[in-house]
Coordinates of C-alpha atoms and ligand atoms in Angstrom, one line a residue:
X1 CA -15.0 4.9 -27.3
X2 CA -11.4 4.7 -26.1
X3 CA -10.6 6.1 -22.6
X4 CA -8.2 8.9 -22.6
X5 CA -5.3 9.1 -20.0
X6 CA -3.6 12.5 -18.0
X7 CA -0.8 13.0 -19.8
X8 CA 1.2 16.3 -18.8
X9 CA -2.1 18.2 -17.9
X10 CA -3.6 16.6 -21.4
X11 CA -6.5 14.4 -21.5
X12 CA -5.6 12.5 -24.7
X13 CA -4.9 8.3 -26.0
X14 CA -1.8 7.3 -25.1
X15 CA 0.7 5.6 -27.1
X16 CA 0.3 1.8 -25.4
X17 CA -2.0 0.2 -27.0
X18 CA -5.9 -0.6 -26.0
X19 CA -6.5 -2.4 -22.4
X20 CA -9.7 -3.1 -21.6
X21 CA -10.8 -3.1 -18.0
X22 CA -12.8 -5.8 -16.6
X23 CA -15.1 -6.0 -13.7
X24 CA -13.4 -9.1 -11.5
X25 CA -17.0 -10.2 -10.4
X26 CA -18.3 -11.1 -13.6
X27 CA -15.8 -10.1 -16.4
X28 CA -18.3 -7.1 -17.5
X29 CA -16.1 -4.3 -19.5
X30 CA -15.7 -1.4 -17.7
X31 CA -13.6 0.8 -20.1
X32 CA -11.2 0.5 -23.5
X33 CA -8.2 2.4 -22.1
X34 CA -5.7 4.2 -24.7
X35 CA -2.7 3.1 -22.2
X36 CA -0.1 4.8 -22.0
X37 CA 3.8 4.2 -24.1
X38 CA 7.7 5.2 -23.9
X39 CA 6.8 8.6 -25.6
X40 CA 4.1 9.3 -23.5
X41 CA 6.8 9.0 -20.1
X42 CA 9.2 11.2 -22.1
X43 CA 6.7 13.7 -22.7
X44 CA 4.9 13.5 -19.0
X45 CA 8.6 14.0 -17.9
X46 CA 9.8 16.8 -19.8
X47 CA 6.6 18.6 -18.7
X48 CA 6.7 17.5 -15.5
X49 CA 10.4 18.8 -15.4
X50 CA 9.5 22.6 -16.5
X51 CA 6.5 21.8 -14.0
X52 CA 7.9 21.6 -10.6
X53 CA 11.0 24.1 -11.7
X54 CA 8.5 26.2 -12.7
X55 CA 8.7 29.6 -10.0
X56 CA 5.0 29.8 -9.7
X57 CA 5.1 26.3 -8.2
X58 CA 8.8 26.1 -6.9
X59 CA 7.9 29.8 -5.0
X60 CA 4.6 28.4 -3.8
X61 CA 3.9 28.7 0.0
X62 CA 2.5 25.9 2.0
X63 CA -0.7 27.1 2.7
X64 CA -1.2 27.8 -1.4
X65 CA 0.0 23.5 -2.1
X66 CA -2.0 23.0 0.8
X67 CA -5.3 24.2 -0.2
X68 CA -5.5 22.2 -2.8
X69 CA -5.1 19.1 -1.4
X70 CA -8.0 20.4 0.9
X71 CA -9.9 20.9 -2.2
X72 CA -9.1 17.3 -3.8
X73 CA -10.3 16.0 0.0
X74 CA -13.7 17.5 -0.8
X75 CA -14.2 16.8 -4.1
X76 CA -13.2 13.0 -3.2
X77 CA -15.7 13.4 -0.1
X78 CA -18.4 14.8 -1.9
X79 CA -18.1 11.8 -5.0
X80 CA -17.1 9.5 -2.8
X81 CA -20.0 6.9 -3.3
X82 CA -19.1 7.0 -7.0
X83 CA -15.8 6.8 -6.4
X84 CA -16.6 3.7 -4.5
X85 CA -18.5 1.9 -6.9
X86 CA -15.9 2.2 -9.9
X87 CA -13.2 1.4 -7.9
X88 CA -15.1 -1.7 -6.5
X89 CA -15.8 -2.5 -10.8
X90 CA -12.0 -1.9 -10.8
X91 CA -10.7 -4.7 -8.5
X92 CA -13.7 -6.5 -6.9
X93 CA -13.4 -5.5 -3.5
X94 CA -16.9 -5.0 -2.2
X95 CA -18.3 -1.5 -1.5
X96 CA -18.0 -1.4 2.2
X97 CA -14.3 -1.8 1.4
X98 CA -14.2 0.5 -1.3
X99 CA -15.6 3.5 0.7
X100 CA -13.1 3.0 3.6
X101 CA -10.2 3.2 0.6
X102 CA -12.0 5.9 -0.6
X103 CA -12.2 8.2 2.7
X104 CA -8.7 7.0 3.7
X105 CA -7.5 8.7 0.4
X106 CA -9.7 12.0 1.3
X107 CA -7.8 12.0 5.1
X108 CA -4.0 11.6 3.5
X109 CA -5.0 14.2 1.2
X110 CA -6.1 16.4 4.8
X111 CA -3.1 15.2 6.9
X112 CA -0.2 16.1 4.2
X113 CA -1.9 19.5 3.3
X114 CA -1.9 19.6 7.3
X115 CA 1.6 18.5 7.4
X116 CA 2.9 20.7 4.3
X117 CA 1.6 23.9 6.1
X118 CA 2.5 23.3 9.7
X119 CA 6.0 21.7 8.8
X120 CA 8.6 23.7 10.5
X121 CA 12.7 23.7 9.4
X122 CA 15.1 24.0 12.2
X123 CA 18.2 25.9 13.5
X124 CA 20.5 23.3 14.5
X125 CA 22.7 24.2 17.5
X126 CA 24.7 27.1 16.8
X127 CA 28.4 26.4 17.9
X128 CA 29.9 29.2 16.6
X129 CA 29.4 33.0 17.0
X130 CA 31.4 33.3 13.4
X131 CA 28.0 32.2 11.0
X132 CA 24.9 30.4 11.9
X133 CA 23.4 26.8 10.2
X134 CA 19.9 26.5 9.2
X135 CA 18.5 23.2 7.9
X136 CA 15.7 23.4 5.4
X137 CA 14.2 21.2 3.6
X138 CA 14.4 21.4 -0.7
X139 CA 11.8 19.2 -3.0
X140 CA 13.1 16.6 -5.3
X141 CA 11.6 17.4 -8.7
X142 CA 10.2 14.3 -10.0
X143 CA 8.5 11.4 -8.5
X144 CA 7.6 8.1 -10.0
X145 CA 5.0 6.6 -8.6
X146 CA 4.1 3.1 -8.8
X147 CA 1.3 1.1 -7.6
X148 CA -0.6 -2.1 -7.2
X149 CA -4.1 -3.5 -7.8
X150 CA -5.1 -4.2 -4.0
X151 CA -6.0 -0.7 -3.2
X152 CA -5.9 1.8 -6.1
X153 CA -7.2 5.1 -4.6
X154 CA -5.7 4.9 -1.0
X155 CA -2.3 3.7 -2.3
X156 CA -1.7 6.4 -4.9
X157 CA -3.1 9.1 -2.5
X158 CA -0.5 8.0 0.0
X159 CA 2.3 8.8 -3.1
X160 CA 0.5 11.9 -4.7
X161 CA -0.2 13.9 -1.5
X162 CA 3.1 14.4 0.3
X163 CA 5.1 14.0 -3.0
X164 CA 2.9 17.2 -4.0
X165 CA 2.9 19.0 -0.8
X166 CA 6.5 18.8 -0.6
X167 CA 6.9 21.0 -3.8
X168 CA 7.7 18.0 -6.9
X169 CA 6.1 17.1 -9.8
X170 CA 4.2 13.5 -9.4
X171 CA 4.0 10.7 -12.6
X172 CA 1.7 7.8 -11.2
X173 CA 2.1 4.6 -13.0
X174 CA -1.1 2.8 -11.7
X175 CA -1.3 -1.3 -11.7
X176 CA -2.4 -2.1 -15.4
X177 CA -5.6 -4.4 -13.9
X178 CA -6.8 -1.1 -11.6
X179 CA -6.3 1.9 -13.5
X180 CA -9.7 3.5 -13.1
X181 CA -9.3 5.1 -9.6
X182 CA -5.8 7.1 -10.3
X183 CA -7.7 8.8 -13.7
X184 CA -10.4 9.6 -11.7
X185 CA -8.2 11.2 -8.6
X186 CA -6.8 13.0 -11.7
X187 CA -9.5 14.9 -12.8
X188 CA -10.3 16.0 -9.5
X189 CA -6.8 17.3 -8.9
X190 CA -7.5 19.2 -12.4
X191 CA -11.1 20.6 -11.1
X192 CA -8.8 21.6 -7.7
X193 CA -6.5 23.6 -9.9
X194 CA -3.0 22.1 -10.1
X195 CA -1.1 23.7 -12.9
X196 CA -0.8 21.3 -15.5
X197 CA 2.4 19.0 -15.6
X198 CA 2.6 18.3 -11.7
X199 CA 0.8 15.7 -12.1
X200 CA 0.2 12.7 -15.0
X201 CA -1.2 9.7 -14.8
X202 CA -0.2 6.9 -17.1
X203 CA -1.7 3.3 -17.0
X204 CA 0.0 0.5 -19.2
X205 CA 2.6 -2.0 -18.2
X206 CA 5.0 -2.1 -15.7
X207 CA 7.7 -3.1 -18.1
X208 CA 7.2 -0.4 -20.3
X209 CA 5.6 2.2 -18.8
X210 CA 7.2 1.8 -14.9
X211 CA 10.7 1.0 -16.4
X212 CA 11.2 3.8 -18.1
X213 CA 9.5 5.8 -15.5
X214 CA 12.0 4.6 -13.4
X215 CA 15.0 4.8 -15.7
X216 CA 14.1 7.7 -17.0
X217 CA 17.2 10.5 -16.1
X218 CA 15.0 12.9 -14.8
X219 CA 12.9 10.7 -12.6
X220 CA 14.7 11.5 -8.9
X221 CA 12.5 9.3 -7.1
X222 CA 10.8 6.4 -7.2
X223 CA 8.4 5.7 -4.9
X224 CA 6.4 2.0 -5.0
X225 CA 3.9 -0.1 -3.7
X226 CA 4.2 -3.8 -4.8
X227 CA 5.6 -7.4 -5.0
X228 CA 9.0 -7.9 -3.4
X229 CA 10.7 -9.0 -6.6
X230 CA 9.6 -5.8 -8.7
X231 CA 10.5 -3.8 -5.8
X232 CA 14.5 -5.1 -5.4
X233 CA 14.2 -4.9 -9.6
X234 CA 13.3 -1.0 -9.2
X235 CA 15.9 -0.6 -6.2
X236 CA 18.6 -1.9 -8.6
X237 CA 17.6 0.7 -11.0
X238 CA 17.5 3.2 -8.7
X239 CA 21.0 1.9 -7.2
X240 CA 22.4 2.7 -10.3
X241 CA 20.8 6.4 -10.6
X242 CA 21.5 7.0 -6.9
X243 CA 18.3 8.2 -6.2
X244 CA 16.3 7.1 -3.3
X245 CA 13.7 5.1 -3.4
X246 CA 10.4 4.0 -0.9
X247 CA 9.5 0.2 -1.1
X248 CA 6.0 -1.1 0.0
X249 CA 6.4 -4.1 -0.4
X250 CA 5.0 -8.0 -0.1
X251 CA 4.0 -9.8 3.4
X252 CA 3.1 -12.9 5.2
X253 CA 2.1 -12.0 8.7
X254 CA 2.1 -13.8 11.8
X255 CA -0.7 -13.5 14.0
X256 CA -0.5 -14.7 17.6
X257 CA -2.7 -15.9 20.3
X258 CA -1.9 -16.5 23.3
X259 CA -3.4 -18.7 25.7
X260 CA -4.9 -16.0 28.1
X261 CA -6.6 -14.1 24.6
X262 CA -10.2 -13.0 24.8
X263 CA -11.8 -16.4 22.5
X264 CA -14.5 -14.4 20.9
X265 CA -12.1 -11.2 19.8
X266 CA -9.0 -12.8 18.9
X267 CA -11.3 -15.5 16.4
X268 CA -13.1 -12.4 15.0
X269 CA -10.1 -10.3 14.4
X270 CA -8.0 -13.0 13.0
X271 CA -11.1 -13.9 10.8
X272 CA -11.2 -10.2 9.5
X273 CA -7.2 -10.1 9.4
X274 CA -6.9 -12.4 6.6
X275 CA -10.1 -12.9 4.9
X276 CA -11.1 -9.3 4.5
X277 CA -10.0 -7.8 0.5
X278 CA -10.2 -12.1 -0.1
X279 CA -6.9 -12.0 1.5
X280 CA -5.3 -9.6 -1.3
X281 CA -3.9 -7.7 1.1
X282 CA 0.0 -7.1 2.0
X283 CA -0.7 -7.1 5.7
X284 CA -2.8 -9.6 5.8
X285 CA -2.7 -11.7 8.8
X286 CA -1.7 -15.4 7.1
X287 CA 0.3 -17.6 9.3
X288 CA -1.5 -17.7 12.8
X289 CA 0.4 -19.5 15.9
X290 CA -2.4 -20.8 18.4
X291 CA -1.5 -21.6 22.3
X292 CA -1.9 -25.3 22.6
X293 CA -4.0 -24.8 25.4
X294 CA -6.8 -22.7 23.5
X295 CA -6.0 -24.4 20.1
X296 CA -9.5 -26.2 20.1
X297 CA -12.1 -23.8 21.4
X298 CA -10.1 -21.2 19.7
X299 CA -9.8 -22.9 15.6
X300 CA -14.0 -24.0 16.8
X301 CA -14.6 -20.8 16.6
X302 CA -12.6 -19.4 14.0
X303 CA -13.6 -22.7 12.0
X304 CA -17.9 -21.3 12.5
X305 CA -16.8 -17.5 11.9
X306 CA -14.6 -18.6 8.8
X307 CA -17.2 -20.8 7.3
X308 CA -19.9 -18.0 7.8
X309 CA -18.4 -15.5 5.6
X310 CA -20.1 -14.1 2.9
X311 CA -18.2 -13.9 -0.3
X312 CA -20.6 -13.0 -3.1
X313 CA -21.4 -10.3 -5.8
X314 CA -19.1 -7.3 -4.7
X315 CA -22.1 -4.5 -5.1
X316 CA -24.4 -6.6 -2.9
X317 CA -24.7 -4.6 0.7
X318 CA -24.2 -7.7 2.5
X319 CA -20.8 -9.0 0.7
X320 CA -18.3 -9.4 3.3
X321 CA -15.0 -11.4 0.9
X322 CA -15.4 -10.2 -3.2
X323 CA -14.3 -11.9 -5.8
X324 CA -10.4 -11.8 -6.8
X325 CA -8.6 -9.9 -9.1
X326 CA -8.2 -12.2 -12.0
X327 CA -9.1 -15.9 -12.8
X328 CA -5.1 -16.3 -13.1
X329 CA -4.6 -15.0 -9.7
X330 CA -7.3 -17.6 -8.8
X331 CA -5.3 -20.3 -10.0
X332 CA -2.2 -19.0 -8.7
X333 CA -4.0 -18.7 -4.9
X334 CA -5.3 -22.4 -6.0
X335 CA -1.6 -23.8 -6.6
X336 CA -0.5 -22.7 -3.2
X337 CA -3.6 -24.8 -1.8
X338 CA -2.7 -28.1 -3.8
X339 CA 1.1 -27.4 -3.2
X340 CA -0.3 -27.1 1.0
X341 CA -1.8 -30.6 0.1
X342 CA 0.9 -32.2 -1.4
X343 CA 3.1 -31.0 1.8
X344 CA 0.7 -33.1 3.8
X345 CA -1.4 -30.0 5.0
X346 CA -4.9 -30.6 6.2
X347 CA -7.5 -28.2 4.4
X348 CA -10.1 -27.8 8.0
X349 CA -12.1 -25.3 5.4
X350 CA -12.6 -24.2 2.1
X351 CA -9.9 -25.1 -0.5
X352 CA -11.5 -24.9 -3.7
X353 CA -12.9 -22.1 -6.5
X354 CA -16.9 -21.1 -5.7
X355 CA -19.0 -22.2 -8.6
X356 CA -22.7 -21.8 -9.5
X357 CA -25.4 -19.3 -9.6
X358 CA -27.9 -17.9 -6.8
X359 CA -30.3 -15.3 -7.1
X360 CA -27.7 -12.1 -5.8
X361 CA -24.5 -13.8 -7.7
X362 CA -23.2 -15.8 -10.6
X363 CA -19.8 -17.1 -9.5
X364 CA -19.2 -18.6 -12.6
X365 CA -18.8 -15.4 -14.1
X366 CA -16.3 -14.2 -11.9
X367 CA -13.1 -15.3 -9.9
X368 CA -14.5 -16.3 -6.2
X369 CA -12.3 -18.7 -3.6
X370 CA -13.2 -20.2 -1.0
X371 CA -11.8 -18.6 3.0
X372 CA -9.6 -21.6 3.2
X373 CA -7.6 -22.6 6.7
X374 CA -5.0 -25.0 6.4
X375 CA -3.2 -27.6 9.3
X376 CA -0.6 -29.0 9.4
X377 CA 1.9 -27.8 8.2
X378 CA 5.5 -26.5 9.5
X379 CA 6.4 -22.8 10.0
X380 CA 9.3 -23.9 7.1
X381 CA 7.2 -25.0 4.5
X382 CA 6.5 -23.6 1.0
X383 CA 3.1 -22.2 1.6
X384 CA 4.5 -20.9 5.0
X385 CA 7.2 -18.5 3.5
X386 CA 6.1 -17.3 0.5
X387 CA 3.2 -14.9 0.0
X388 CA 0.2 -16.2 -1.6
X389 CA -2.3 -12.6 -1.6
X390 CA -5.4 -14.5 -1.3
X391 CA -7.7 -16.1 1.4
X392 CA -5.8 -18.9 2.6
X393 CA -4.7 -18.8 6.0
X394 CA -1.9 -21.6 7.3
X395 CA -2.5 -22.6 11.3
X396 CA 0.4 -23.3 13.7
X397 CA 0.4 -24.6 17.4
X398 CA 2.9 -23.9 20.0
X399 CA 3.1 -23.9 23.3
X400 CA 6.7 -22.2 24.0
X401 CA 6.8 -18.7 23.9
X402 CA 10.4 -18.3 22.7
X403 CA 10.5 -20.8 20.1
X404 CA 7.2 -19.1 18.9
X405 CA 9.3 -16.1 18.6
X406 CA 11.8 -17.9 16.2
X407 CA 9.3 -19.1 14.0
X408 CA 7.1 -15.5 14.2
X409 CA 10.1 -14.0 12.7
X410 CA 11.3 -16.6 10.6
X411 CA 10.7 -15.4 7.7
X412 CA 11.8 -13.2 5.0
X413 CA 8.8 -10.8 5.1
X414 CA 8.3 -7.8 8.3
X415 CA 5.6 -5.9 7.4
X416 CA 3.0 -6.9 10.2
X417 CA 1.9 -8.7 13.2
X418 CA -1.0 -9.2 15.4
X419 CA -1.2 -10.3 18.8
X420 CA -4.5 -11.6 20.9
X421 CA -3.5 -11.6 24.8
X422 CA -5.2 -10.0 27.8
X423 CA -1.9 -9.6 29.4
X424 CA -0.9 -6.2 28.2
X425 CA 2.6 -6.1 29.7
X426 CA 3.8 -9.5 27.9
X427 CA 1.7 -8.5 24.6
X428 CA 4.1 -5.1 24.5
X429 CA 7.3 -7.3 25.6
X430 CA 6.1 -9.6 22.3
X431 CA 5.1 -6.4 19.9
X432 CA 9.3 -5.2 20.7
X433 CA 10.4 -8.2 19.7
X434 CA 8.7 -9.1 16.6
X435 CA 10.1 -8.0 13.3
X436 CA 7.7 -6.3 11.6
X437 CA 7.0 -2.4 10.9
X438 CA 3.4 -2.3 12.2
X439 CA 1.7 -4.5 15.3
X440 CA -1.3 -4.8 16.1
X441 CA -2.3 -5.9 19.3
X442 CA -6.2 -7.0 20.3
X443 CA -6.7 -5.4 16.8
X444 CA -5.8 -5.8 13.3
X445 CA -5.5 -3.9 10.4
X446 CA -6.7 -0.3 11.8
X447 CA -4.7 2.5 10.4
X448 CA -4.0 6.1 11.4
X449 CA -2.7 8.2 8.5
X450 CA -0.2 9.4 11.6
X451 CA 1.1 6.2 12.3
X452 CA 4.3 5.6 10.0
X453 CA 4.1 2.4 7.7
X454 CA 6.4 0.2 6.1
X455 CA 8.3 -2.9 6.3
X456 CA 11.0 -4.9 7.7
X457 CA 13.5 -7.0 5.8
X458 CA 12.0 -8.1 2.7
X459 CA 8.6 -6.1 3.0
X460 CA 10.3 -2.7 2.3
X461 CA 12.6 0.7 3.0
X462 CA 11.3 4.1 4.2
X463 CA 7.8 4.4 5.4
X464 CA 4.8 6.5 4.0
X465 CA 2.7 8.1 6.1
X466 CA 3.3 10.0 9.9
X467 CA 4.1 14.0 9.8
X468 CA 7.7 12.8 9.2
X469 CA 6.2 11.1 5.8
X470 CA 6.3 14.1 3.9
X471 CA 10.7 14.5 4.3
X472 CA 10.3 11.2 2.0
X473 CA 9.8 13.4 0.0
X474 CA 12.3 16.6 0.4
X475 CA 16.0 16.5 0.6
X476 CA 17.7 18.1 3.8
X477 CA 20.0 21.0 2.7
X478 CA 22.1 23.2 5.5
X479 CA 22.6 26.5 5.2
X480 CA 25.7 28.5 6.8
X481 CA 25.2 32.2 6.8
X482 CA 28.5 34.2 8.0
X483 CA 28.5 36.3 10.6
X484 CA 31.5 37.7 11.5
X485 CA 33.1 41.1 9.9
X486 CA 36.5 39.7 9.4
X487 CA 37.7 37.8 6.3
X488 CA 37.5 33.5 6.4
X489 CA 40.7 32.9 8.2
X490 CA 42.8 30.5 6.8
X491 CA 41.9 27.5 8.6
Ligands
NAD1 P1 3.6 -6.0 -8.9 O1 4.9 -5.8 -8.2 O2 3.4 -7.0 -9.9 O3 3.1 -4.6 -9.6 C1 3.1 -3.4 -8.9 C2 3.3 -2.3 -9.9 O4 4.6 -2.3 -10.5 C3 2.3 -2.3 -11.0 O5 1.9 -1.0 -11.4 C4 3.1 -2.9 -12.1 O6 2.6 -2.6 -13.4 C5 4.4 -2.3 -11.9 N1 5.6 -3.0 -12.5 C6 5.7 -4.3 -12.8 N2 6.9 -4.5 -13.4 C7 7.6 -3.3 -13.4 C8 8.9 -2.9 -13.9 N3 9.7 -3.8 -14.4 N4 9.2 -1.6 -13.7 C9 8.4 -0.7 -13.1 N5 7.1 -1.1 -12.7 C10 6.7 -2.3 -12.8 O7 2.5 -6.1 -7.6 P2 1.0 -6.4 -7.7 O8 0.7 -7.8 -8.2 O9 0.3 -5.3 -8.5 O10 0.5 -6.2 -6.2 C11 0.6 -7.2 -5.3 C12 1.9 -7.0 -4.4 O11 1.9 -5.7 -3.8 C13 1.9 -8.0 -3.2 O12 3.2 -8.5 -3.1 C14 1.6 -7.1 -2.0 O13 2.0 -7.6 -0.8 C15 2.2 -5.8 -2.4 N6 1.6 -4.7 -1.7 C16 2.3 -4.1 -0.7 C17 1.8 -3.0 0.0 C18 2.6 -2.4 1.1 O14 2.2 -1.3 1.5 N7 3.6 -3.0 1.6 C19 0.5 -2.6 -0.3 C20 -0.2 -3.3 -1.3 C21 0.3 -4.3 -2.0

C-alpha cells in the first residue's frame, strides 16, 4: 500500500510519483511513498496562506503556540524508541545515534515553546516627549523548509519549532532518501492539535518539489539545511524574491592538537568527531593538524582507537559507525580515497568498502566503508578542500602555530573547529581566531539547543537555534504612537 503524505492538514498520495524507501543497512523496503508534485506545493501553499492569516492563529498568544509544542515534546518523548528505530531504517545511523536525534528534536520543541512565551518586545529609547516607539516583532507567513538526509528529525525540528512559535505557516520539504521521520513528526503535530494548514509535509525531489517551494510567490522564507551548491542555488532564488533566507550548509573541519593536549582525550574525541554518523556529518571533524612533537604517540593511538571501531548492522546495540546512506554515496566517499591515492596520500587505515557476512551483519547487503585516515597529503589538495561526508579523515603535521592558523582557515568552509590543548588561555586565543561558527575545545560535537549554530563563509548565513533563533523567524516592525495634543508640525 502506498504511503500517504501531509498535505495542507490532508493525509492523502501526492502528485510525484512512487519512491520507495530503503533501509541503507541492507536495501530492505521500508515504505512505497506517494511523493509529493507541483500541484501538491500550490495547494500546501494556498492553504498554508489562509492558515497563518487565519485570526485564530495570527491572534494566538504565546502560551496557546506554545503548548503545543510542549505537547509534540511529549508525544515525541513518549514514542521516542519507535521513533528511533524508523528513523535509523531511514538513513542507517545506528540506534544510539538515532535516540540522541530523537530527544534533541523533543528539547527544540521545549526551548522554542520556552522561547515563544517568554520572548519579550522592547521600547527603544524614547527621544522625544512628542510620541513613543515600540519595536515588536511580526511573523512572516510562510516558511519553506528544506532538509537533508544526515539527521531527519533533529534538522526539521530545528525549522518547524521556531518557524511555528513565531506565528507562520511551515511547508517541510524533507531529503527524498529520509522522508520517514518528518511524516511521522507530522502526525504527532496533528494528534497535538495544530489547525490544519500550518503545517505540510511534502517528500519528493528537490528540483521539483523544493524549487517550487522556493519559487513559489507566497513562500516568504526559505529556510535550509544542505550541500553548499544547493544552498547558493536557493539564495539566488531567494535574491530574486527578496526574501531572507537561513543556510546550513556543507563543512570540512579542522581539528587541532596541540602539543601539550591530554593523549588519551584528544585521540578519543577526534575519533568520535569524524567517525561518528560514518562521517555524514556537516561538522564533522575531517582535516586534523597534529603537533610534530606528539604526532607519533598521538596518530598510535588514534590509529588503535580508529581501527577498533565497530561499524556493523545499525539495530545491533553495540554498532558504533552504520552503514551509509546509499551505495552511490559509497562510491562517491570511495573516489575521494583513490583521488587521496593518486595525490600521493598514504591510506595509515581503512580505505576500502566492508564486504562479507558475520553472524550480527551482512555487509554485502548494505553500503559499509571502512574509518579510513589518510597522510600525506597538503592542506591544498583536493581531498583537503572539498567535503567528502563520509568516514575519511585527512592528517596534517605542523609545528608552527601561525602557519597552522593559515592552513586551519584555509578553506572555503567555517562551520566548525576543535581544539585538544591543556593550555586554556592559548586554546581561547586559538578558538577567536579560527573561522568557523562553533568551536569546540577538549570536546567535540556536544550541542546545546541555546548555543546559536551556523556557519562561516561557505558553510552558511543566519544561525538556528539560541533564544535569539526564533527572530529568524519574525520580522522587526516599529511602532510610533503620538503623543502630543498639537497637530504634526510641518517639519
Ligand atoms: P542536498 O543539498 O543535496 O539536499 C538537501 C535538500 O535540498 C534535500 O531535501 C534536497 O531534495 C533539496 N534540494 C535539492 N535540490 C534542490 C533544489 N533545486 N531546490 C530546492 N531544494 C532542493 O544535501 P544532502 O546531500 O541531502 O545533505 C548533505 C549536505 O548537507 C552536506 O553538504 C552537509 O554538510 C550538509 N548539512 C549541513 C548541515 C548544517 O547544519 N550546516 C547539517 C546537515 C547537513
Amino acid at each position: 500500500m502506498l504511503k500517504p503524505i501531509y498535505i495542507a492538514g490532508e493525509w492523502k498520495n501526492g502528485r510525484g510519483g512512487v519512491r520507495t524507501s530503503v533501509f541503507p543497512a541492507d536495501g530492505s523496503i521500508n515504505a512505497e511513498i506517494a511523493t509529493a508534485g507541483a500541484e501538491d506545493v500550490e495547494e500546501a501553499v494556498r492553504v498554508a496562506e489562509a492558515a497563518w492569516r487565519n485570526p485564530a492563529w495570527r491572534n494566538s498568544l504565546p502560551h496557546e503556540r506554545a503548548a503545543i509544542l510542549y505537547k509534540v515534546a511529549d508525544l515525541i518523548t513518549a514514542s521516542a524508541a519507535e521513533l528511533s528505530a524508523l528513523q535509523t531504517r531511514d538513513n542507517g545511523k545506528p540506534l544510539a545515534e538515532t535516540m540522541g536525534l530523537v530527544m534533541s528534536a523533543a528539547g527544540t520543541a521545549r526551548y522554542f515553546a520556552a522561547a515563544c512565551e517568554t520572548m519579550d518586545e522592547s521600547l527603544p529609547s524614547q527621544r522625544s516627549r512628542e510620541f513613543m516607539t515600540a519595536s515588536v516583532h511580526e511573523p512572516i507567513g510562510i516558511v519553506a523548509a528544506i532538509t537533508p538526509w544526515n539527521s531527519p528529525i533533529a534538522s526539521e525540528m530545528q525549522k518547524i519549532a521556531p518557524a511555528l512559535a513565531a506565528g507562520n505557516a511551515v511547508i517541510v520539504k524533507p531529503a527524498d532518501a529520509t522522508p520517514l521521520a518528518a511524516l511521522e513528526l507530522a502526525k504527532l503535530f496533528e494528534e497535538a492539535g495544530l489547525p490544519k494548514g500550518l503545517l505540510s509535509v511534502l517528500p519528493g525531489r528537490g528540483s521539483v518539489v523544493g524549487e517550487a517551494l522556493a519559487k513559489h510567490p507566497l513562500v516568504r522564507k526559505i529556510s535550509f539545511t544542505g550541500g553548499t551548491s544547493t544552498g547558493r542555488h536557493l539564495a539566488h532564488i531567494a535574491a530574486d524574491k527578496l526574501i531572507p533566507t537561513s543556510l546550513e550548509l556543507g563543512g570540512k573541519s579542522p581539528t587541532i592538537v596541540l602539543e601539550d593536549a591530554d593523549i588519551e582525550m584528544a585521540a578519543r574525541g577526534v575519533c568520535y568527531g569524524i567517525f561518528s554518523s560514518a562521517g555524514q556529518a556537516c561538522i564533522a571533524g575531517a582535516r586534523l593538524f597534529v603537533h610534530q612533537k606528539v604526532y607519533q604517540p598521538f596518530m598510535a593511538r588514534l590509529l588503535e582507537l580508529t581501527r577498533g571501531l565497530k561499524v556493523g548492522h545499525p539495530e545491533h546495540p553495540d554498532t558504533q559507525i552504520g552503514s551509509l546512506i546509499s551505495m552511490a554515496h559509497l562510491e562517491t566517499v570511495a573516489g575521494f580515497v583513490e583521488r587521496a591515492r593518486a595525490d600521493g596520500g598514504e591510506v595509515l587505515c581503512g580505505g576500502q568498502r566492508i564486504t562479507g557476512k558475520t553472524a550480527d551483519c551482512d555487509y554485502d547487503a548494505g553500503n559499509f566503508y571502512e574509518p579510513t585516515i589518510i597522510a600525506g597529503l597538503s592542506n591544498s589538495s583536493y581531498v583537503c578542500q572539498e567535503e567528502i561526508f563520509g568516514p575519511v579523515l585527512v592528517v596534517l603535521p605542523f609545528d608552527d602555530e601561525q602557519d597552522l592558523i593559515g592552513q586551519a582557515n584555509d578553506s572555503v568552509f567555517g562551520l566548525a573547529a576543535g581544539i585538544w590543548t591543556e593550555n586554556f588561555r592559548k586554546g581561547w586565543q586559538l578558538a577567536r581566531v579560527l573561522e568557523a561558527g562553533t568551536v569546540w575545545m577538549n570536546t567535540y560535537k556536544k550541542f546545546s539547543i541555546s548555543a546559536p549554530f551556523g556557519g562561516f563563509k561557505e558553510s552558511g548565513l543566519g544561525r538556528e537555534k539560541g533564544r535569539q533563533g526564533i527572530l529568524e523567524y519574525m520580522q522587526q516592525k516599529s511602532i510610533y504612537v503620538g503623543l502630543s495634543d498639537q497637530p504634526n508640525p510641518w517639519a
